Coordinates of C-alpha atoms in Angstrom, one line a residue:
Chain A
X457 CA 179.4 203.0 25.7
X458 CA 181.1 204.1 22.5
X459 CA 184.9 203.7 22.3
X460 CA 187.1 205.0 19.5
X461 CA 190.6 203.7 18.9
X462 CA 192.9 205.7 16.6
X463 CA 195.6 203.6 14.9
X464 CA 198.4 204.5 12.6
X465 CA 200.0 202.5 9.8
X466 CA 203.7 202.8 10.0
X467 CA 206.0 202.2 7.1
X468 CA 208.3 199.3 6.9
X469 CA 211.4 201.2 8.1
X470 CA 213.9 199.2 6.1
X471 CA 213.1 200.9 2.8
X472 CA 212.6 204.7 3.0
X473 CA 211.0 206.6 0.0
X474 CA 210.7 210.4 -0.1
X475 CA 208.5 212.9 -1.9
X476 CA 210.0 216.0 -3.6
X477 CA 208.9 218.0 -0.5
X478 CA 211.1 215.8 1.7
X479 CA 208.1 214.1 3.3
X480 CA 207.8 210.4 3.7
X481 CA 206.1 209.0 0.6
X482 CA 203.8 206.5 2.2
X483 CA 202.2 205.5 -1.0
X484 CA 205.4 203.8 -2.2
X485 CA 206.1 201.9 0.9
X486 CA 204.7 198.8 2.7
X487 CA 202.8 199.6 5.8
X488 CA 202.3 197.7 9.0
X489 CA 200.1 198.5 12.0
X490 CA 202.0 200.5 14.6
X491 CA 202.6 197.8 17.3
X492 CA 201.4 199.6 20.4
X493 CA 198.2 200.6 18.6
X494 CA 197.3 196.9 18.6
X495 CA 197.5 197.1 22.4
X496 CA 195.2 200.1 22.3
X497 CA 192.7 197.9 20.4
X498 CA 193.2 195.1 22.9
X499 CA 192.5 197.5 25.8
X500 CA 189.2 198.6 24.1
X501 CA 188.2 195.0 23.4
X502 CA 188.8 194.1 27.1
X503 CA 186.4 196.9 28.1
X504 CA 183.9 195.6 25.7
X505 CA 184.1 192.2 27.4
X506 CA 183.1 193.8 30.7
X507 CA 180.4 196.2 29.6
X508 CA 178.1 196.9 26.7
X509 CA 180.5 198.8 24.4
X510 CA 180.9 199.5 20.7
X511 CA 184.5 199.8 19.5
X512 CA 185.3 201.8 16.4
X513 CA 188.7 201.9 14.9
X514 CA 189.8 204.9 12.9
X515 CA 192.9 205.6 10.8
X516 CA 194.0 208.4 8.6
X517 CA 196.0 207.7 5.5
X518 CA 196.0 206.6 1.9
X519 CA 193.5 204.1 0.5
X520 CA 195.8 201.2 1.2
X521 CA 195.7 202.0 4.9
X522 CA 192.6 199.8 4.8
X523 CA 194.9 196.9 5.3
X524 CA 195.5 198.0 9.0
X525 CA 191.7 198.4 9.4
X526 CA 191.3 194.8 8.3
X527 CA 193.6 193.6 11.0
X528 CA 191.5 195.6 13.6
X529 CA 188.3 194.0 12.4
X530 CA 189.9 190.6 12.4
X531 CA 190.7 191.2 16.1
X532 CA 187.0 191.8 16.8
X533 CA 186.2 195.5 16.7
X534 CA 182.7 196.5 15.7
X535 CA 183.4 199.1 13.0
X536 CA 186.4 200.6 11.2
X537 CA 186.7 203.5 8.9
X538 CA 189.3 205.4 7.0
X539 CA 190.0 209.2 6.8
X540 CA 191.4 209.6 3.4
X541 CA 191.8 212.7 1.3
X542 CA 194.7 213.8 -0.9
X543 CA 194.5 217.1 1.1
X544 CA 195.5 215.3 4.3
X545 CA 198.9 214.4 2.9
X546 CA 201.9 216.0 4.6
X547 CA 200.0 216.8 7.8
X548 CA 202.2 217.4 10.9
X549 CA 201.0 216.7 14.5
X550 CA 198.9 219.8 14.7
X551 CA 197.1 219.3 11.4
X552 CA 196.7 215.6 12.1
X553 CA 195.1 216.3 15.4
X554 CA 192.7 218.6 13.6
X555 CA 191.5 215.9 11.3
X556 CA 191.2 213.2 14.0
X557 CA 189.3 215.5 16.4
X558 CA 187.0 216.5 13.6
X559 CA 186.2 212.9 12.9
X560 CA 185.1 212.5 16.5
X561 CA 183.0 215.6 16.4
X562 CA 181.3 214.8 13.1
X563 CA 181.2 211.0 12.9
X564 CA 181.4 209.7 16.5
X565 CA 180.0 212.5 18.6
X566 CA 178.8 210.3 21.5
X567 CA 182.2 208.7 22.1
X568 CA 183.0 208.3 25.8
X569 CA 186.5 207.0 25.5
X570 CA 189.2 207.6 22.9
X571 CA 192.3 205.4 23.0
X572 CA 195.6 205.8 21.3
X573 CA 198.9 203.9 21.5
X574 CA 201.5 205.8 23.4
X575 CA 203.6 206.7 20.4
X576 CA 204.2 205.7 16.8
X577 CA 207.2 203.7 15.9
X578 CA 208.1 205.9 12.9
X579 CA 207.8 209.4 14.4
X580 CA 208.1 208.6 18.1
X581 CA 206.7 211.9 19.1
X582 CA 203.7 210.6 21.1
X583 CA 201.9 214.0 20.8
X584 CA 198.9 213.2 18.7
X585 CA 196.8 211.8 21.5
X586 CA 197.3 214.7 23.9
X587 CA 196.8 217.1 21.0
X588 CA 193.5 215.6 20.1
X589 CA 192.4 215.7 23.7
X590 CA 193.3 219.4 23.9
X591 CA 191.3 220.1 20.8
X592 CA 188.2 218.3 22.2
X593 CA 188.7 219.9 25.6
X594 CA 188.9 216.4 27.1
X595 CA 191.2 215.2 30.0
X596 CA 193.9 212.9 28.8
X597 CA 196.2 210.4 30.5
X598 CA 199.4 209.1 28.9
X599 CA 201.6 206.1 29.8
X600 CA 198.5 204.1 30.8
X601 CA 199.7 200.7 32.1
X602 CA 196.4 199.5 33.5
X603 CA 192.7 200.2 33.3
X604 CA 191.5 199.4 36.7
X605 CA 187.8 200.2 36.5
X606 CA 185.4 201.8 34.2
X607 CA 181.8 203.0 34.6
X608 CA 179.6 205.2 32.3
X609 CA 180.8 208.3 34.2
X610 CA 184.4 207.7 35.0
X611 CA 187.5 205.5 34.5
X612 CA 190.2 204.6 36.9
X613 CA 193.6 204.1 35.4
X614 CA 197.3 203.6 36.4
X615 CA 199.8 205.8 34.6
X616 CA 203.4 204.6 34.9
X617 CA 206.6 206.4 34.0
X618 CA 210.1 205.5 35.2
X619 CA 209.8 208.1 37.9
X620 CA 206.4 207.3 39.3
X621 CA 203.2 205.3 39.3
X622 CA 200.0 207.2 39.7
X623 CA 196.4 206.0 40.0
X624 CA 193.9 208.4 38.6
X625 CA 190.1 208.9 38.5
X626 CA 189.2 210.5 35.2
X627 CA 185.8 211.9 34.3
X628 CA 184.5 210.6 30.9
X629 CA 184.7 211.4 28.1
X630 CA 188.5 211.1 28.1
X631 CA 191.5 210.2 26.1
X632 CA 194.0 207.5 27.1
X633 CA 197.4 206.6 25.6
X634 CA 198.2 203.0 26.2
X635 CA 201.8 202.2 27.1
X636 CA 203.8 199.5 25.3
X637 CA 203.7 195.9 26.4
X638 CA 200.8 196.1 28.9
X639 CA 198.0 194.7 26.8
X640 CA 199.4 191.9 24.6
X641 CA 197.1 191.9 21.5
X642 CA 195.0 188.9 20.8
X643 CA 195.7 186.8 17.7
X644 CA 192.7 187.1 15.3
X645 CA 190.8 183.9 14.7
X646 CA 190.0 182.5 11.2
X647 CA 186.4 183.8 11.4
X648 CA 187.8 187.2 12.3
X649 CA 189.8 187.2 9.1
X650 CA 186.8 186.1 7.1
X651 CA 184.8 189.0 8.5
X652 CA 187.6 191.5 7.8
X653 CA 187.9 190.4 4.2
X654 CA 184.2 191.1 3.5
X655 CA 183.8 194.1 5.6
X656 CA 182.7 197.4 4.0
X657 CA 185.4 200.0 5.0
X658 CA 183.8 203.4 4.6
X659 CA 186.1 206.2 3.6
X660 CA 185.5 209.9 4.7
X661 CA 187.1 212.9 3.0
X662 CA 187.7 216.4 4.4
X663 CA 184.2 217.6 3.5
X664 CA 182.6 214.7 5.4
X665 CA 184.3 215.8 8.6
X666 CA 184.0 219.5 8.0
X667 CA 187.7 220.3 7.8
X668 CA 188.9 223.1 5.6
X669 CA 191.6 223.0 3.0
X670 CA 193.7 225.5 5.0
X671 CA 193.5 223.4 8.2
X672 CA 195.0 220.2 6.9
X673 CA 197.9 218.8 5.0
X674 CA 201.0 220.9 4.1
X675 CA 198.8 224.0 4.2
X676 CA 197.5 223.4 7.7
X677 CA 200.9 222.3 9.1
X678 CA 202.9 225.0 10.8
X679 CA 206.1 222.9 10.7
X680 CA 207.9 221.9 7.6
X681 CA 211.0 220.0 6.7
X682 CA 213.6 222.3 5.2
X683 CA 216.4 219.8 4.8
X684 CA 216.9 216.1 5.2
X685 CA 220.4 214.7 5.5
X686 CA 222.3 211.6 6.6
X687 CA 224.1 212.2 9.9
X688 CA 227.8 211.7 9.2
X689 CA 229.5 212.3 12.5
X690 CA 232.4 210.0 13.0
X691 CA 235.1 209.6 15.7
X692 CA 238.3 208.4 14.3
X693 CA 239.1 206.0 17.0
X694 CA 241.4 203.0 17.3
X695 CA 240.2 199.7 15.9
X696 CA 241.4 196.4 17.3
X697 CA 240.7 192.9 16.0
X698 CA 240.4 190.6 19.0
X699 CA 241.7 187.8 16.8
X700 CA 245.0 189.6 16.3
X701 CA 245.5 191.7 19.5
X702 CA 245.0 190.2 22.9
X703 CA 242.3 191.6 25.2
X704 CA 245.0 192.3 27.8
X705 CA 246.7 194.6 25.3
X706 CA 243.5 196.3 24.3
X707 CA 242.6 196.8 28.0
X708 CA 245.7 199.0 28.4
X709 CA 244.0 201.4 26.1
X710 CA 240.6 201.1 27.8
X711 CA 242.3 201.7 31.2
X712 CA 243.4 205.2 30.0
X713 CA 239.8 206.3 29.5
X714 CA 238.2 204.7 32.5
Chain B
X1049 CA 201.8 242.2 21.0
X1050 CA 204.9 241.3 18.9
X1051 CA 206.2 238.0 20.0
X1052 CA 209.4 238.4 21.9
X1053 CA 211.8 236.2 23.8
X1054 CA 212.4 232.6 24.5
X1055 CA 210.1 231.0 27.1
X1056 CA 211.4 228.0 29.0
X1057 CA 209.3 225.7 31.1
X1058 CA 211.3 225.4 34.3
X1059 CA 210.2 221.9 35.5
X1060 CA 210.9 221.2 39.1
X1061 CA 210.8 217.9 41.1
X1062 CA 208.8 217.2 44.3
X1063 CA 211.4 219.1 46.4
X1064 CA 211.3 222.1 44.1
X1065 CA 214.6 221.3 42.6
X1066 CA 215.1 222.4 39.0
X1067 CA 215.4 219.5 36.5
X1068 CA 218.8 219.3 34.8
X1069 CA 217.3 219.7 31.4
X1070 CA 216.0 223.2 32.3
X1071 CA 219.6 224.4 32.9
X1072 CA 220.7 222.9 29.6
X1073 CA 217.9 224.6 27.7
X1074 CA 218.8 228.0 29.4
X1075 CA 222.4 227.7 28.2
X1076 CA 221.2 226.9 24.7
X1077 CA 218.7 229.8 24.8
X1078 CA 221.6 232.1 25.6
X1079 CA 223.4 231.1 22.4
X1080 CA 220.1 231.4 20.4
X1081 CA 219.5 234.8 21.9
X1082 CA 222.8 236.1 20.6
X1083 CA 221.7 235.4 17.0
X1084 CA 218.3 237.2 17.2
X1085 CA 218.1 240.9 18.1
X1086 CA 216.7 242.2 21.3
X1087 CA 215.3 239.0 22.9
X1088 CA 214.8 238.0 26.5
X1089 CA 214.9 234.7 28.2
X1090 CA 212.0 233.8 30.4
X1091 CA 211.8 230.8 32.7
X1092 CA 208.4 229.8 34.1
X1093 CA 208.1 227.9 37.4
X1094 CA 204.9 226.3 38.5
X1095 CA 204.6 224.8 42.0
X1096 CA 203.9 225.3 45.7
X1097 CA 206.0 226.9 48.4
X1098 CA 208.7 227.9 45.9
X1099 CA 211.7 229.6 47.4
X1100 CA 211.6 232.7 45.1
X1101 CA 215.0 234.1 45.9
X1102 CA 216.8 230.8 45.4
X1103 CA 214.8 230.0 42.2
X1104 CA 215.6 233.4 40.7
X1105 CA 219.3 233.1 41.6
X1106 CA 219.6 229.6 40.2
X1107 CA 217.7 230.2 36.9
X1108 CA 219.5 233.5 36.5
X1109 CA 222.8 231.8 36.9
X1110 CA 222.1 229.8 33.7
X1111 CA 220.9 232.7 31.7
X1112 CA 217.3 233.5 32.5
X1113 CA 216.5 237.3 32.3
X1114 CA 213.0 236.9 33.8
X1115 CA 211.6 234.3 36.1
X1116 CA 207.8 233.9 36.0
X1117 CA 206.4 232.2 39.1
X1118 CA 203.0 230.7 39.6
X1119 CA 202.5 229.3 43.1
X1120 CA 199.4 227.7 44.7
X1121 CA 198.8 224.9 47.1
X1122 CA 196.9 223.0 44.4
X1123 CA 200.2 222.8 42.4
X1124 CA 202.2 220.9 45.0
X1125 CA 202.6 217.9 42.7
X1126 CA 202.2 217.8 38.9
X1127 CA 198.7 217.9 37.7
X1128 CA 198.4 217.9 33.9
X1129 CA 195.2 219.9 33.7
X1130 CA 196.4 222.8 35.9
X1131 CA 200.0 222.9 34.7
X1132 CA 199.2 222.7 31.0
X1133 CA 196.5 225.4 31.2
X1134 CA 198.7 227.7 33.4
X1135 CA 201.6 227.4 31.1
X1136 CA 199.3 228.2 28.1
X1137 CA 198.1 231.3 29.8
X1138 CA 201.7 232.4 30.6
X1139 CA 202.5 232.0 26.9
X1140 CA 199.5 234.1 26.1
X1141 CA 200.3 236.8 28.6
X1142 CA 204.0 237.1 27.6
X1143 CA 203.9 236.0 23.9
X1144 CA 207.4 234.6 23.1
X1145 CA 209.0 233.8 19.7
X1146 CA 210.2 230.5 20.9
X1147 CA 209.1 228.0 23.6
X1148 CA 211.5 225.3 24.8
X1149 CA 210.4 222.5 27.0
X1150 CA 212.4 219.5 28.3
X1151 CA 211.2 216.2 26.7
X1152 CA 210.3 214.6 30.0
X1153 CA 206.9 212.9 30.1
X1154 CA 205.5 215.9 32.0
X1155 CA 207.1 218.3 29.5
X1156 CA 205.7 216.4 26.5
X1157 CA 202.3 216.5 28.0
X1158 CA 202.4 220.3 28.5
X1159 CA 204.0 220.9 25.1
X1160 CA 201.3 219.0 23.2
X1161 CA 198.5 220.9 25.0
X1162 CA 200.1 224.3 24.6
X1163 CA 200.9 223.9 20.9
X1164 CA 197.3 222.9 20.2
X1165 CA 195.8 225.7 22.3
X1166 CA 198.1 228.3 20.6
X1167 CA 197.6 226.6 17.1
X1168 CA 201.3 226.5 16.6
X1169 CA 203.9 224.0 15.5
X1170 CA 205.8 221.7 17.8
X1171 CA 209.0 219.7 17.0
X1172 CA 209.5 216.9 19.5
X1173 CA 212.8 215.4 20.7
X1174 CA 215.1 217.7 19.0
X1175 CA 218.8 216.9 18.8
X1176 CA 219.9 220.4 18.0
X1177 CA 218.6 223.9 17.8
X1178 CA 219.8 226.9 15.9
X1179 CA 218.6 230.1 14.3
X1180 CA 218.0 229.6 10.6
X1181 CA 216.6 231.7 7.7
X1182 CA 214.4 234.7 8.5
X1183 CA 215.6 234.4 12.2
X1184 CA 213.4 231.3 12.6
X1185 CA 214.1 228.5 15.0
X1186 CA 215.8 225.6 13.2
X1187 CA 215.0 222.4 15.0
X1188 CA 217.0 219.3 14.1
X1189 CA 215.7 215.8 14.9
X1190 CA 216.2 212.3 13.7
X1191 CA 213.5 211.1 11.4
X1192 CA 212.3 207.8 10.3
X1193 CA 213.7 205.5 13.0
X1194 CA 216.9 207.7 13.2
X1195 CA 218.2 206.7 9.8
X1196 CA 218.1 210.3 8.6
X1197 CA 218.2 213.7 10.2
X1198 CA 215.8 216.5 9.3
X1199 CA 216.0 220.3 9.8
X1200 CA 212.5 221.6 10.7
X1201 CA 211.2 225.1 10.5
X1202 CA 207.9 226.5 11.8
X1203 CA 205.9 229.2 10.2
X1204 CA 203.8 230.2 13.2
X1205 CA 204.6 231.8 16.5
X1206 CA 205.6 230.8 19.1
X1207 CA 207.9 228.2 17.6
X1208 CA 208.0 225.2 20.0
X1209 CA 210.5 222.5 20.6
X1210 CA 211.1 219.8 23.1
X1211 CA 214.5 218.5 23.9
X1212 CA 215.7 215.6 26.0
X1213 CA 218.1 215.8 28.9
X1214 CA 221.9 215.5 27.9
X1215 CA 221.5 216.9 24.4
X1216 CA 222.9 220.3 25.5
X1217 CA 225.4 221.1 28.1
X1218 CA 224.5 223.5 30.9
X1219 CA 227.0 226.3 31.7
X1220 CA 226.8 228.6 34.6
X1221 CA 227.2 232.3 33.8
X1222 CA 227.6 235.3 36.0
X1223 CA 224.1 236.9 35.8
X1224 CA 221.0 237.7 37.8
X1225 CA 217.4 237.4 36.8
X1226 CA 214.4 239.5 37.6
X1227 CA 211.3 238.0 39.2
X1228 CA 207.9 238.4 37.7
X1229 CA 204.8 237.1 39.4
X1230 CA 201.9 236.1 37.3
X1231 CA 198.4 235.6 38.8
X1232 CA 196.4 232.9 37.0
X1233 CA 192.9 232.3 38.1
X1234 CA 193.2 228.6 38.9
X1235 CA 189.6 228.4 40.2
X1236 CA 188.5 228.8 36.6
X1237 CA 190.3 225.7 35.4
X1238 CA 188.0 222.7 35.4
X1239 CA 190.0 219.7 36.7
X1240 CA 188.6 216.3 35.5
X1241 CA 191.5 214.3 36.7
X1242 CA 191.8 213.2 40.4
X1243 CA 195.0 211.6 41.7
X1244 CA 194.0 208.9 44.1
X1245 CA 197.4 207.3 44.7
X1246 CA 201.0 208.2 43.7
X1247 CA 204.1 206.1 44.3
X1248 CA 207.5 207.7 43.5
X1249 CA 210.0 205.2 42.3
X1250 CA 213.3 205.2 44.1
X1251 CA 215.6 204.8 41.2
X1252 CA 217.2 208.2 40.9
X1253 CA 220.7 206.7 41.7
X1254 CA 220.2 204.2 38.8
X1255 CA 219.2 206.9 36.4
X1256 CA 221.3 206.2 33.3
X1257 CA 220.9 209.8 32.2
X1258 CA 223.2 210.7 35.1
X1259 CA 225.6 207.7 35.0
X1260 CA 229.4 208.1 34.7
X1261 CA 230.0 204.7 33.1
X1262 CA 227.5 202.7 31.1
X1263 CA 227.7 199.2 29.8
X1264 CA 225.0 198.6 27.2
X1265 CA 223.8 195.6 25.3
X1266 CA 222.1 195.2 22.0
X1267 CA 220.7 192.4 19.9
X1268 CA 224.0 190.6 19.8
X1269 CA 223.9 190.3 23.6
X1270 CA 220.3 189.1 23.7
X1271 CA 221.1 185.4 23.9
X1272 CA 222.8 182.9 26.2
X1273 CA 224.6 184.7 29.1
X1274 CA 225.2 187.9 27.1
X1275 CA 223.5 190.2 29.6
X1276 CA 224.9 188.3 32.6
X1277 CA 228.3 189.2 31.3
X1278 CA 227.3 192.8 30.8
X1279 CA 226.0 193.0 34.4
X1280 CA 229.2 191.4 35.7
X1281 CA 231.4 193.9 33.8
X1282 CA 229.2 196.8 34.9
X1283 CA 229.5 195.7 38.6
X1284 CA 233.3 195.5 38.4
X1285 CA 233.4 199.0 36.8
X1286 CA 230.8 200.5 39.1
X1287 CA 228.8 201.2 35.9
X1288 CA 225.1 201.3 35.1
X1289 CA 223.6 198.7 32.7
X1290 CA 221.6 199.9 29.7
X1291 CA 220.5 198.6 26.4
X1292 CA 218.8 199.2 23.0
X1293 CA 215.2 199.1 22.1
X1294 CA 215.5 195.5 21.0
X1295 CA 217.0 194.6 24.4
X1296 CA 214.0 196.2 26.1
X1297 CA 211.6 194.5 23.7
X1298 CA 213.2 191.1 24.5
X1299 CA 212.9 191.8 28.2
X1300 CA 216.6 192.1 29.1
X1301 CA 216.4 195.6 30.4
X1302 CA 213.7 198.0 31.8
X1303 CA 212.2 200.8 29.7
X1304 CA 214.1 203.2 32.0
X1305 CA 217.4 201.6 30.9
X1306 CA 216.7 202.0 27.2
X1307 CA 219.1 204.3 25.3
X1308 CA 218.2 206.0 22.1
X1309 CA 215.7 208.4 20.6
X1310 CA 212.8 206.4 22.0
X1311 CA 214.6 205.9 25.3
X1312 CA 217.1 208.1 27.0
X1313 CA 219.9 210.3 25.8
X1314 CA 223.0 209.5 27.8
X1315 CA 226.2 211.4 28.3
X1316 CA 228.5 209.3 30.5
X1317 CA 232.3 209.7 30.6
X1318 CA 232.6 206.2 29.1
X1319 CA 230.0 204.2 27.2
X1320 CA 230.7 200.6 26.4
X1321 CA 228.5 199.2 23.6
X1322 CA 228.3 195.5 23.5
X1323 CA 226.7 193.7 20.6
X1324 CA 225.0 196.9 19.3
X1325 CA 225.1 197.5 15.6
X1326 CA 224.1 201.1 15.8
X1327 CA 222.1 201.1 12.6
X1328 CA 219.1 202.5 14.3
X1329 CA 218.1 205.4 16.4
X1330 CA 220.6 204.2 19.0
X1331 CA 223.4 206.5 17.9
X1332 CA 221.4 209.7 18.7
X1333 CA 221.3 208.5 22.3
X1334 CA 225.1 208.1 22.8
X1335 CA 226.6 210.9 20.6
X1336 CA 227.3 213.1 23.6
X1337 CA 229.2 210.4 25.6
X1338 CA 232.8 211.2 26.5
X1339 CA 234.5 208.0 25.2
X1340 CA 232.8 205.2 23.3
X1341 CA 234.1 201.7 23.4
X1342 CA 232.5 199.2 21.0
X1343 CA 232.6 195.5 21.1
X1344 CA 231.0 193.8 18.1
X1345 CA 231.8 190.9 15.9
X1346 CA 230.7 192.6 12.7
X1347 CA 233.5 195.0 11.6
X1348 CA 231.1 196.7 9.3
X1349 CA 228.6 197.6 12.0
X1350 CA 227.8 201.4 11.7
X1351 CA 228.5 201.9 15.4
X1352 CA 232.3 201.5 14.8
X1353 CA 232.2 205.0 13.2
X1354 CA 231.4 206.4 16.7
X1355 CA 234.0 204.3 18.5
X1356 CA 237.0 205.8 20.3
X1357 CA 238.1 202.3 20.9
X1358 CA 236.6 199.6 18.7
X1359 CA 237.1 195.9 19.3
X1360 CA 236.1 193.5 16.5
X1361 CA 235.4 190.2 18.2
X1362 CA 232.9 187.8 19.7
X1363 CA 231.4 189.4 22.9
X1364 CA 231.1 186.0 24.5
X1365 CA 234.9 185.6 24.3
X1366 CA 236.0 189.3 24.7
X1367 CA 233.8 190.1 27.8
X1368 CA 235.0 187.3 30.0
X1369 CA 238.6 188.2 29.2
X1370 CA 237.9 191.9 29.8
X1371 CA 236.3 191.1 33.2
X1372 CA 239.5 189.1 34.1
X1373 CA 241.6 192.1 33.1
X1374 CA 239.6 194.4 35.3
X1375 CA 239.9 192.0 38.2
X1376 CA 243.7 191.8 37.7
X1377 CA 243.9 195.5 37.6
X1378 CA 242.0 195.8 40.9
X1379 CA 244.3 193.4 42.7
X1380 CA 247.3 195.5 41.9

């Protein structure tokens, strides 16, 4: 069985850099692997331990996104490649889903299972997985908290939100979005790091995956940022120093609002 | 067909009750409608055994002009395949300028599917909506971990946005809606997902999105008996306990208790923030609270800007004293 895992490199949020178009300038920032995406890899590797599977990790981003692929290879995946083209820059969810689904169609056509992390730490929209599924006309399940059983034809999963817990049978091929903190990722071993260091990470551009100029990047993105600003709402409230004012005095104020 | 109107996904629960976020979106849609000429507000309900009259009355009371109803026994509980495809077909049959969907897990599912099938833009988890240049929908959302806010426009129709509960306020108006029935050929939808078991969690009373008073803890409370003190204060005040993303990551609260852009937006009468710096996406989640009380030992913590009552002090000293004060108060 062929399994594809899509991962995202997320910028180190302590130091934001912007392009002139008000998009995040990822080239100038340090990237780390989106935490829940490691759990998506872990979920794939656990399936591989049960049945004969090949796990391929894919990411879209600048050349240095290779760093996150290294970590995936160190964890034990079979292959990892990069979707990199200057034309991809500035893609919104719709344009990103176009590129990712094209990579499945063109490079991994016999994929039975596509796994995402539930959402990215930087954007938090959690829409890319379901969008890719919609493009490929595949069923998708989000908030996956457990993979119960998998065969060549179908997968049984538990999807859990704070309202309900549902067990589902899904016909393969399918897309899953793995929820946070359910598949703690393994720590790579030294031999994993050695393999990752020497591994040949192939890069594919838009022609390799048959995506047109107009379908990707800023051109292919219907949404665009018109303005970015720092939110400056303030409430001019009272401020007490507990070292100077007793809590009993402060409580008299709190009582008025309770 | 020229796109016209604002289409809202009127999500209902198992008992066919309209989700609160739907009413909030309808109220917002009314104010958007005033800014663009000649638009109608459509609300789409998908389910089984829907009480049409009641549904039309209720959705109309919050501003819907037309209520589109799709009812079938296969739609008793939410099924992603059916619901997403049905809503897509509704959007094709009645092409709107704008689609608004509550950012529930169900709503997000549907929104992602619809935007892909209609090849249109989607802005998720918006914190404000307005009409901007060229009568386009202006969607505001925090970006980059909530440190900055972005205004986003969309160059395709329909322009789609999802919004969490409690971002907008629902207001009843004196109005009635007209029913429209739409027939969608459900037999043609190929369902590849079979539900084999479903357990509904009984936590609606503990839902922090509907709480009156919330005591919430952040990183500062994630040690020693910090959260024990928070729980004790909450008990005395009949309040709900919540926390930040860090508190969830460290296991002090459940995901359902997490406040902020990646958790829930809350709007209690009183929000007590304990050991929360507010540097992150947290502030988005509490802005709509009535009064905000902050306890933090760092007087430079950004959250103090949002405080109606700010207390600079060590939570491990302040909370026990505060609990004593509440006790004394109760005795009187």
